[in-house]
Amino acid sequence: MPGSELPSTAKLRPDFIWGVSTSSFQIEGATKEDGRGPSVWDIYCQNGEIKNGDTGDIACDHYHRYREDVALMKRLGVQAYRFSVAWPRILPRGQGSANEPALSFYDRLIDELLAAGIEPWLCLYHWDLPQALEDLGGWMNRQSSAWFADYTRLVATRYGDRVKRFATFNEPSIFSLFGRSLGKRDRSSEDNLHRTIHHVNLAHGAAVDVLREKVAGASIGCIHNYQPCRPSSGNEADTTAAARLDAYWNKAFPDPQCRGEYPPLMRPAIEPHMQSGDLARICRPVDWFGLNHYSPVYVKAQPASMLGFDFGTKPANVPLTPIEWPIDPDAFAETLLTIHQRYGLPIYVLENGYGNFDSLDETGAVIDTKRIEFLRVYIGAMNAAASGGVDVRGYFIWSLLDNFEWESGYSIRFGLIYVDYPSLRRTPKSSFGWYADLIKTARQR
Ligand code: FCB
């Protein structure tokens, strides 16, 4: 198939890790089973905020089908699987007594992975905050870092004998910004955005300390989205807006966590929420930088918006995916280099992938050539970045399965495996076979 040849991986480390990523709310389903409490996402869904009225109630039914999913991963040949624990499943009210049936679900999942020779990468927080904590102010409440530390202690104590790779948060800037300033869930003031940013950073630092104390040999990071922010036009207002977005979107979390400082243009707004010693509480040593990257972002000035920016038009000559995300592998290589230089940490790419409107053809197959082409050029760009000296140590595709996509529900598909939602039948797409070949070839070198 033209465009589906394998990219060179010659410059990647011999111990490079190939994996896939998912998250709890997006695949598990079983939202009312075994004592799970509601999360903020159950409530957004109930309120009809998701396309087509979709909910996470069933999702991919991974809660019941995890054995089949692990068997598929084994067939794929991945060395690692990144998943998240649902906080409201194991602590239905966010704090207090733990829910044993849910704890034992993750025991079974972890044991199944280890038996298949797949390393579990556990993310503590992929956006499904227990609603009971949101009712107490959620991340706007400074107590949230203590809640998060207690939850982390429970996870670390229970699974730390078998899990060594831990991520504290997935894309803290996305859930903070979209929850508190941009988009439909905008219901608060600027002050609450900065409060949220600072408290999530404090929670990260507290969790790192707990993991270091409880898990011998833990390897810890946080997962950040990082995208070049490009002005939509050459005018000065758009350039200023792009610099503002860069501070909030890219740097608001990794800068304090890894460099012990907030970007200068945010400092006055963070200051009222800062207490003495906070930056030292946030900036705890981590082992790696988790990167989620899909595309660059185009920005325009929008004086009426809370932070003075909005998403702008994309240049006409940039190719787009079917969901209109720019395809720009050079921006990926540029991002890897920026992060390498700015933070000096080993990088794991923990999300990259292609959103599409895949469907089964008349033979029952999914021939997703465009996804393969996308993965080929992005992996090629990563190899080029590595040859330029970037310390990149792993690459995880978003996602193993088609799943519940925030806001778009089930209308967009990112999986290497097609999920027929009415029957929940899994069908590996062509990209599944292609990634399996790539992993095999790369590991034989
Ligand atoms: C990322 C999210 C992930 C998924 C992909 C497409 O921002 O971390 O859950 O939705 O985008």
Coordinates of C-alpha atoms and ligand atoms in Angstrom, one line a residue:
M1 CA 0.0 0.0 0.0
P2 CA 1.7 3.3 -1.0
G3 CA 2.4 5.5 2.0
S4 CA 2.3 2.6 4.4
E5 CA 6.0 1.6 4.3
L6 CA 7.6 1.7 7.7
P7 CA 9.5 4.8 8.8
S8 CA 13.1 4.6 9.9
T9 CA 13.5 4.1 13.6
A10 CA 17.3 3.7 13.4
K11 CA 18.0 6.7 15.6
L12 CA 15.8 5.6 18.5
R13 CA 17.3 4.0 21.6
P14 CA 17.6 0.2 21.7
D15 CA 15.4 0.3 24.9
F16 CA 12.8 2.5 23.2
I17 CA 9.2 1.6 24.4
W18 CA 6.3 1.3 22.0
G19 CA 2.9 1.5 23.6
V20 CA -0.8 2.5 23.4
S21 CA -2.8 4.8 25.6
T22 CA -6.4 5.0 26.9
S23 CA -8.2 6.5 29.8
S24 CA -10.8 5.3 32.3
F25 CA -13.9 7.4 31.5
Q26 CA -13.3 7.0 27.7
I27 CA -13.3 3.1 27.7
E28 CA -14.5 1.6 30.9
G29 CA -18.3 2.0 30.9
A30 CA -20.0 0.3 33.9
T31 CA -20.4 3.8 35.4
K32 CA -23.0 2.6 37.9
E33 CA -21.5 -0.8 38.8
D34 CA -19.7 -2.1 41.9
G35 CA -20.2 1.1 43.9
R36 CA -18.6 3.6 41.5
G37 CA -19.5 7.2 42.4
P38 CA -20.3 9.8 39.7
S39 CA -17.6 11.9 38.1
V40 CA -17.9 15.4 36.7
W41 CA -18.0 13.8 33.3
D42 CA -21.1 11.7 34.1
I43 CA -22.7 15.0 35.0
Y44 CA -21.6 16.8 31.9
C45 CA -23.1 13.9 29.9
Q46 CA -26.3 13.9 31.9
N47 CA -26.6 17.6 31.2
G48 CA -26.5 16.9 27.5
E49 CA -23.3 18.7 26.8
I50 CA -21.9 15.9 24.5
K51 CA -22.6 15.5 20.8
N52 CA -25.6 13.3 20.1
G53 CA -26.3 13.1 23.8
D54 CA -23.6 10.4 24.2
T55 CA -22.5 9.3 27.7
G56 CA -19.8 7.1 29.1
D57 CA -22.3 4.6 30.6
I58 CA -21.2 1.8 28.4
A59 CA -18.3 3.2 26.3
C60 CA -16.2 0.2 25.2
D61 CA -17.3 -1.9 28.2
H62 CA -13.6 -2.4 29.0
Y63 CA -14.6 -2.9 32.6
H64 CA -16.0 -6.3 31.5
R65 CA -13.9 -6.9 28.4
Y66 CA -10.4 -6.0 29.7
R67 CA -9.1 -9.6 29.1
E68 CA -10.0 -9.4 25.4
D69 CA -8.4 -6.0 25.2
V70 CA -5.2 -7.1 26.9
A71 CA -5.1 -10.1 24.5
L72 CA -5.4 -7.7 21.6
M73 CA -2.5 -5.6 23.0
K74 CA -0.4 -8.7 23.2
R75 CA -1.2 -9.5 19.6
L76 CA -0.2 -5.9 18.7
G77 CA 3.2 -6.5 20.4
V78 CA 3.2 -3.3 22.6
Q79 CA 5.6 -3.3 25.5
A80 CA 3.6 -0.8 27.5
Y81 CA 0.0 0.2 28.1
R82 CA -1.0 3.6 29.6
F83 CA -4.3 3.6 31.3
S84 CA -5.9 5.7 34.1
V85 CA -7.5 4.8 37.3
A86 CA -11.0 6.2 37.9
W87 CA -10.8 8.1 41.2
P88 CA -14.6 7.9 41.7
R89 CA -14.5 4.2 41.2
I90 CA -12.1 3.4 44.0
L91 CA -13.2 6.3 46.2
P92 CA -16.8 6.9 45.3
R93 CA -17.0 10.2 47.3
G94 CA -13.5 11.2 46.4
Q95 CA -12.2 10.6 49.9
G96 CA -13.0 8.4 52.9
S97 CA -13.5 4.7 52.6
A98 CA -12.2 2.8 49.6
N99 CA -14.3 0.6 47.4
E100 CA -12.9 -2.9 47.3
P101 CA -14.6 -4.3 44.2
A102 CA -13.2 -1.4 42.2
L103 CA -9.7 -1.8 43.7
S104 CA -9.8 -5.4 42.7
F105 CA -10.8 -4.5 39.1
Y106 CA -7.5 -2.7 38.7
D107 CA -5.7 -5.6 40.4
R108 CA -7.1 -7.9 37.7
L109 CA -6.2 -5.6 34.9
I110 CA -2.6 -5.1 36.1
D111 CA -2.1 -8.8 36.6
E112 CA -3.5 -9.5 33.2
L113 CA -1.1 -7.0 31.6
L114 CA 1.9 -8.4 33.5
A115 CA 1.0 -11.9 32.5
A116 CA 1.0 -10.7 28.9
G117 CA 4.4 -9.1 29.3
I118 CA 3.0 -5.6 29.0
E119 CA 4.2 -2.9 31.4
P120 CA 1.4 -1.0 33.1
W121 CA 1.8 2.8 33.0
L122 CA -0.7 4.2 35.5
C123 CA -2.1 7.7 35.2
L124 CA -3.7 9.0 38.3
Y125 CA -6.0 11.6 36.8
H126 CA -7.5 11.7 33.3
W127 CA -10.2 14.3 34.1
D128 CA -12.8 12.2 35.9
L129 CA -12.9 14.1 39.2
P130 CA -15.4 12.7 41.7
Q131 CA -18.5 14.9 41.6
A132 CA -18.5 14.8 45.4
L133 CA -15.2 16.8 45.3
E134 CA -16.4 19.1 42.6
D135 CA -19.3 19.9 45.0
L136 CA -16.7 21.1 47.5
G137 CA -15.2 23.4 44.9
G138 CA -13.0 20.8 43.1
W139 CA -9.6 22.1 42.1
M140 CA -10.6 25.6 43.2
N141 CA -10.4 24.4 46.8
R142 CA -6.9 24.4 48.1
Q143 CA -7.7 21.3 50.0
S144 CA -7.7 19.5 46.7
S145 CA -4.0 18.7 46.9
A146 CA -4.6 16.8 50.2
W147 CA -7.5 14.9 48.6
F148 CA -5.2 14.0 45.7
A149 CA -2.4 13.0 48.0
D150 CA -4.7 10.6 49.9
Y151 CA -6.0 9.1 46.7
T152 CA -2.5 8.7 45.4
R153 CA -1.5 7.0 48.7
L154 CA -4.3 4.5 48.2
V155 CA -3.3 3.7 44.6
A156 CA 0.5 3.6 45.4
T157 CA 0.0 1.3 48.4
R158 CA -2.3 -1.1 46.5
Y159 CA -0.5 -1.3 43.2
G160 CA 3.0 -0.1 43.8
D161 CA 4.4 -3.7 44.2
R162 CA 3.5 -4.3 40.5
V163 CA 3.3 -0.8 38.9
K164 CA 6.4 1.4 38.7
R165 CA 5.5 3.9 36.1
F166 CA 3.2 6.7 37.3
A167 CA 1.9 9.8 35.8
T168 CA 0.2 12.3 38.1
F169 CA -2.0 14.2 35.6
N170 CA -3.1 14.0 32.0
E171 CA -3.0 17.4 30.2
P172 CA -3.6 19.6 33.3
S173 CA -3.8 22.7 31.1
I174 CA -6.6 21.4 29.0
F175 CA -9.0 20.5 31.8
S176 CA -8.1 23.7 33.7
L177 CA -8.6 26.0 30.7
F178 CA -11.7 24.3 29.3
G179 CA -13.2 23.8 32.7
R180 CA -12.6 27.3 33.9
S181 CA -12.2 29.7 31.0
L182 CA -12.8 28.4 27.4
G183 CA -15.7 26.5 26.0
K184 CA -19.1 25.5 27.1
R185 CA -18.3 24.8 30.7
D186 CA -17.2 28.3 31.2
R187 CA -18.9 29.2 34.4
S188 CA -16.3 30.9 36.5
S189 CA -14.2 34.0 36.7
E190 CA -10.5 34.4 35.8
D191 CA -9.7 34.2 39.5
N192 CA -11.0 30.6 39.6
L193 CA -8.9 29.7 36.6
H194 CA -5.6 30.8 38.3
R195 CA -6.7 29.2 41.5
T196 CA -7.3 25.9 39.7
I197 CA -3.9 26.1 37.9
H198 CA -2.1 26.6 41.1
H199 CA -3.9 24.0 43.1
V200 CA -3.5 21.3 40.4
N201 CA 0.3 22.1 40.4
L202 CA 0.3 21.7 44.2
A203 CA -1.5 18.4 43.9
H204 CA 1.1 17.2 41.4
G205 CA 3.9 18.0 43.8
A206 CA 2.1 16.3 46.7
A207 CA 1.5 13.2 44.6
V208 CA 5.1 13.0 43.6
D209 CA 6.1 13.0 47.2
V210 CA 3.7 10.2 48.1
L211 CA 4.8 8.0 45.2
R212 CA 8.5 8.4 46.1
E213 CA 7.7 7.4 49.7
K214 CA 5.4 4.5 48.9
V215 CA 6.7 2.9 45.7
A216 CA 10.3 1.6 45.6
G217 CA 11.8 2.2 42.2
A218 CA 8.9 4.5 41.0
S219 CA 9.4 6.3 37.7
I220 CA 7.3 9.4 37.8
G221 CA 6.2 12.1 35.4
C222 CA 3.3 14.3 34.4
I223 CA 1.7 14.3 31.0
H224 CA 1.5 17.6 29.2
N225 CA 0.0 18.7 25.9
Y226 CA 2.5 20.9 24.2
Q227 CA 1.9 22.5 20.8
P228 CA 3.6 25.3 18.9
C229 CA 1.2 28.3 19.2
R230 CA 1.2 30.2 15.9
P231 CA -0.5 33.5 15.2
S232 CA -3.2 33.3 12.6
S233 CA -1.9 36.5 10.9
G234 CA 1.2 38.6 11.0
N235 CA -0.4 41.4 13.0
E236 CA 0.9 42.3 16.4
A237 CA -2.3 41.6 18.3
D238 CA -2.3 38.0 17.1
T239 CA 1.4 37.5 17.9
T240 CA 0.8 38.7 21.5
A241 CA -2.3 36.4 21.7
A242 CA -0.1 33.5 20.6
A243 CA 2.4 34.2 23.3
R244 CA -0.4 34.3 25.9
L245 CA -1.8 31.0 24.7
D246 CA 1.7 29.5 24.8
A247 CA 2.0 30.5 28.5
Y248 CA -1.3 29.1 29.5
W249 CA -1.5 26.1 27.1
N250 CA 2.1 24.9 27.2
K251 CA 3.9 26.3 30.1
A252 CA 1.5 26.8 33.1
F253 CA 2.2 23.4 34.4
P254 CA 5.6 22.1 33.3
D255 CA 7.4 25.4 34.1
P256 CA 6.5 25.4 37.8
Q257 CA 6.8 21.6 38.0
C258 CA 10.1 21.3 36.3
R259 CA 11.7 24.8 36.6
G260 CA 10.2 26.1 39.8
E261 CA 8.6 29.2 38.2
Y262 CA 5.5 30.4 36.5
P263 CA 5.7 32.0 33.0
P264 CA 6.2 35.8 33.8
L265 CA 3.0 36.9 32.1
M266 CA 0.9 34.7 34.5
R267 CA 2.7 35.6 37.7
P268 CA 0.6 38.6 38.8
A269 CA -2.6 36.5 38.4
I270 CA -1.2 33.5 40.3
E271 CA 0.3 35.6 43.1
P272 CA -3.0 36.0 45.2
H273 CA -3.2 32.2 45.5
M274 CA 0.4 31.6 46.3
Q275 CA 1.5 30.8 49.9
S276 CA 5.1 30.8 51.1
G277 CA 6.9 27.6 50.0
D278 CA 4.5 26.7 47.3
L279 CA 6.9 26.7 44.4
A280 CA 9.1 24.3 46.3
R281 CA 6.1 22.1 47.0
I282 CA 5.3 22.0 43.3
C283 CA 8.8 21.5 41.9
R284 CA 9.6 18.0 43.0
P285 CA 12.1 16.0 41.0
V286 CA 10.4 13.9 38.3
D287 CA 12.0 11.2 36.0
W288 CA 10.5 12.1 32.7
F289 CA 8.3 14.5 30.7
G290 CA 5.1 13.0 29.3
L291 CA 4.2 14.6 26.0
N292 CA 0.8 14.5 24.2
H293 CA 1.1 16.0 20.8
Y294 CA -1.1 16.1 17.7
S295 CA -0.7 19.4 15.8
P296 CA 0.3 23.0 16.1
V297 CA -2.4 25.5 17.2
Y298 CA -3.4 28.7 15.5
V299 CA -4.3 31.7 17.6
K300 CA -5.9 35.1 17.1
A301 CA -6.5 38.0 19.5
Q302 CA -9.9 38.1 21.0
P303 CA -10.2 41.0 23.4
A304 CA -13.6 40.0 24.5
S305 CA -12.4 36.6 25.8
M306 CA -11.2 36.1 29.3
L307 CA -7.5 35.6 28.4
G308 CA -7.5 37.8 25.3
F309 CA -7.1 34.9 22.8
D310 CA -9.1 32.5 20.8
F311 CA -8.5 29.8 18.2
G312 CA -7.8 31.4 14.8
T313 CA -8.0 30.2 11.2
K314 CA -5.5 27.7 10.0
P315 CA -3.4 28.5 6.9
A316 CA -5.0 27.2 3.7
N317 CA -1.9 25.3 2.7
V318 CA -1.7 23.1 5.8
P319 CA -3.2 19.6 5.3
L320 CA -5.8 18.7 7.9
T321 CA -7.1 15.4 9.3
P322 CA -10.9 14.7 8.8
I323 CA -11.5 16.3 12.2
E324 CA -9.5 19.4 11.0
W325 CA -6.4 19.0 13.1
P326 CA -3.4 20.3 11.1
I327 CA -1.0 17.5 10.0
D328 CA 2.5 18.9 10.6
P329 CA 5.2 16.4 11.5
D330 CA 7.8 19.2 11.5
A331 CA 5.9 20.9 14.4
F332 CA 6.2 17.6 16.3
A333 CA 10.0 17.5 15.8
E334 CA 10.1 21.2 16.8
T335 CA 8.1 20.5 20.0
L336 CA 10.3 17.6 20.9
L337 CA 13.4 19.8 20.6
T338 CA 11.8 22.7 22.5
I339 CA 10.9 20.4 25.4
H340 CA 14.3 18.7 25.4
Q341 CA 16.0 22.1 25.6
R342 CA 13.6 23.7 28.1
Y343 CA 13.2 20.9 30.6
G344 CA 16.2 18.7 30.1
L345 CA 14.2 15.5 30.9
P346 CA 13.8 12.2 29.0
I347 CA 10.6 12.4 26.9
Y348 CA 8.0 9.8 26.5
V349 CA 5.4 10.6 23.8
L350 CA 2.3 9.4 25.6
E351 CA -0.3 10.4 23.0
N352 CA -0.2 10.9 19.2
G353 CA -2.8 9.7 16.8
Y354 CA -5.3 10.4 14.1
G355 CA -9.0 11.1 14.5
N356 CA -11.3 9.9 11.7
F357 CA -14.8 8.8 10.8
D358 CA -13.8 5.2 10.2
S359 CA -16.3 2.6 9.1
L360 CA -16.4 -1.1 8.3
D361 CA -16.3 -1.8 4.6
E362 CA -18.4 -4.4 2.9
T363 CA -15.9 -7.1 3.8
G364 CA -16.0 -6.1 7.4
A365 CA -12.5 -4.5 7.4
V366 CA -11.4 -1.0 8.2
I367 CA -8.7 0.2 5.8
D368 CA -7.4 3.3 7.5
T369 CA -4.6 4.2 5.1
K370 CA -4.6 7.9 6.1
R371 CA -4.0 7.1 9.7
I372 CA -1.1 4.9 8.7
E373 CA 0.4 7.8 6.6
F374 CA 0.0 10.1 9.6
L375 CA 1.7 7.7 12.0
R376 CA 4.4 7.1 9.5
V377 CA 5.4 10.7 9.1
Y378 CA 5.0 11.5 12.8
I379 CA 7.2 8.6 13.8
G380 CA 9.7 9.6 11.1
A381 CA 9.8 13.1 12.6
M382 CA 10.4 11.7 16.0
N383 CA 13.3 9.6 14.6
A384 CA 14.7 12.8 13.0
A385 CA 14.4 14.6 16.4
A386 CA 16.3 11.8 18.1
S387 CA 19.1 12.0 15.5
G388 CA 19.3 15.7 16.4
G389 CA 20.0 14.8 20.0
V390 CA 16.5 14.8 21.6
D391 CA 16.3 12.2 24.4
V392 CA 13.0 10.6 23.4
R393 CA 12.4 7.1 25.0
G394 CA 8.9 6.0 24.1
Y395 CA 5.9 6.5 21.8
F396 CA 2.3 5.6 22.7
I397 CA -0.5 5.8 20.2
W398 CA -3.8 7.4 21.1
S399 CA -5.6 5.0 21.1
L400 CA -5.9 1.3 21.5
L401 CA -9.6 1.4 20.8
D402 CA -12.2 3.8 19.3
N403 CA -13.7 5.3 22.4
F404 CA -15.7 8.2 24.0
E405 CA -14.2 11.4 22.8
W406 CA -14.7 14.5 25.0
E407 CA -17.4 16.7 23.6
S408 CA -17.7 14.6 20.3
G409 CA -18.8 11.4 22.0
Y410 CA -18.6 8.4 19.7
S411 CA -18.6 10.4 16.5
I412 CA -14.9 10.5 16.2
R413 CA -12.6 7.5 16.1
F414 CA -9.0 7.4 17.2
G415 CA -8.5 3.6 17.7
L416 CA -6.2 1.1 16.1
I417 CA -9.1 -1.2 16.8
Y418 CA -12.6 -0.4 15.5
V419 CA -15.4 -0.7 18.1
D420 CA -18.9 -1.5 16.8
Y421 CA -20.8 0.2 19.6
P422 CA -24.1 -1.7 19.3
S423 CA -22.4 -5.1 19.6
L424 CA -19.1 -3.9 21.2
R425 CA -17.3 -6.1 18.8
R426 CA -13.6 -5.2 18.3
T427 CA -12.1 -5.3 14.7
P428 CA -8.4 -4.4 14.3
K429 CA -8.0 -1.8 11.6
S430 CA -5.2 -1.9 9.0
S431 CA -3.2 0.5 11.2
F432 CA -3.2 -2.2 13.9
G433 CA -1.3 -4.6 11.6
W434 CA 1.0 -1.8 10.4
Y435 CA 1.9 -0.8 14.0
A436 CA 2.5 -4.4 14.9
D437 CA 4.9 -4.7 12.0
L438 CA 6.6 -1.5 13.0
I439 CA 7.2 -2.6 16.6
K440 CA 8.5 -6.0 15.4
T441 CA 10.9 -4.4 12.9
A442 CA 12.1 -1.7 15.3
R443 CA 12.7 -4.2 18.1
Q444 CA 14.7 -6.6 15.8
R445 CA 17.3 -4.0 15.0
Ligands
FCB1 C1 -6.2 14.3 24.3 C2 -6.8 13.6 25.5 C3 -7.3 12.2 25.2 C4 -8.0 12.2 23.8 C5 -7.1 12.8 22.7 C6 -7.8 12.8 21.4 O1 -6.3 15.7 24.5 O2 -5.8 13.5 26.5 O3 -8.1 11.8 26.2 O4 -9.2 12.8 23.9 O5 -6.9 14.1 23.1

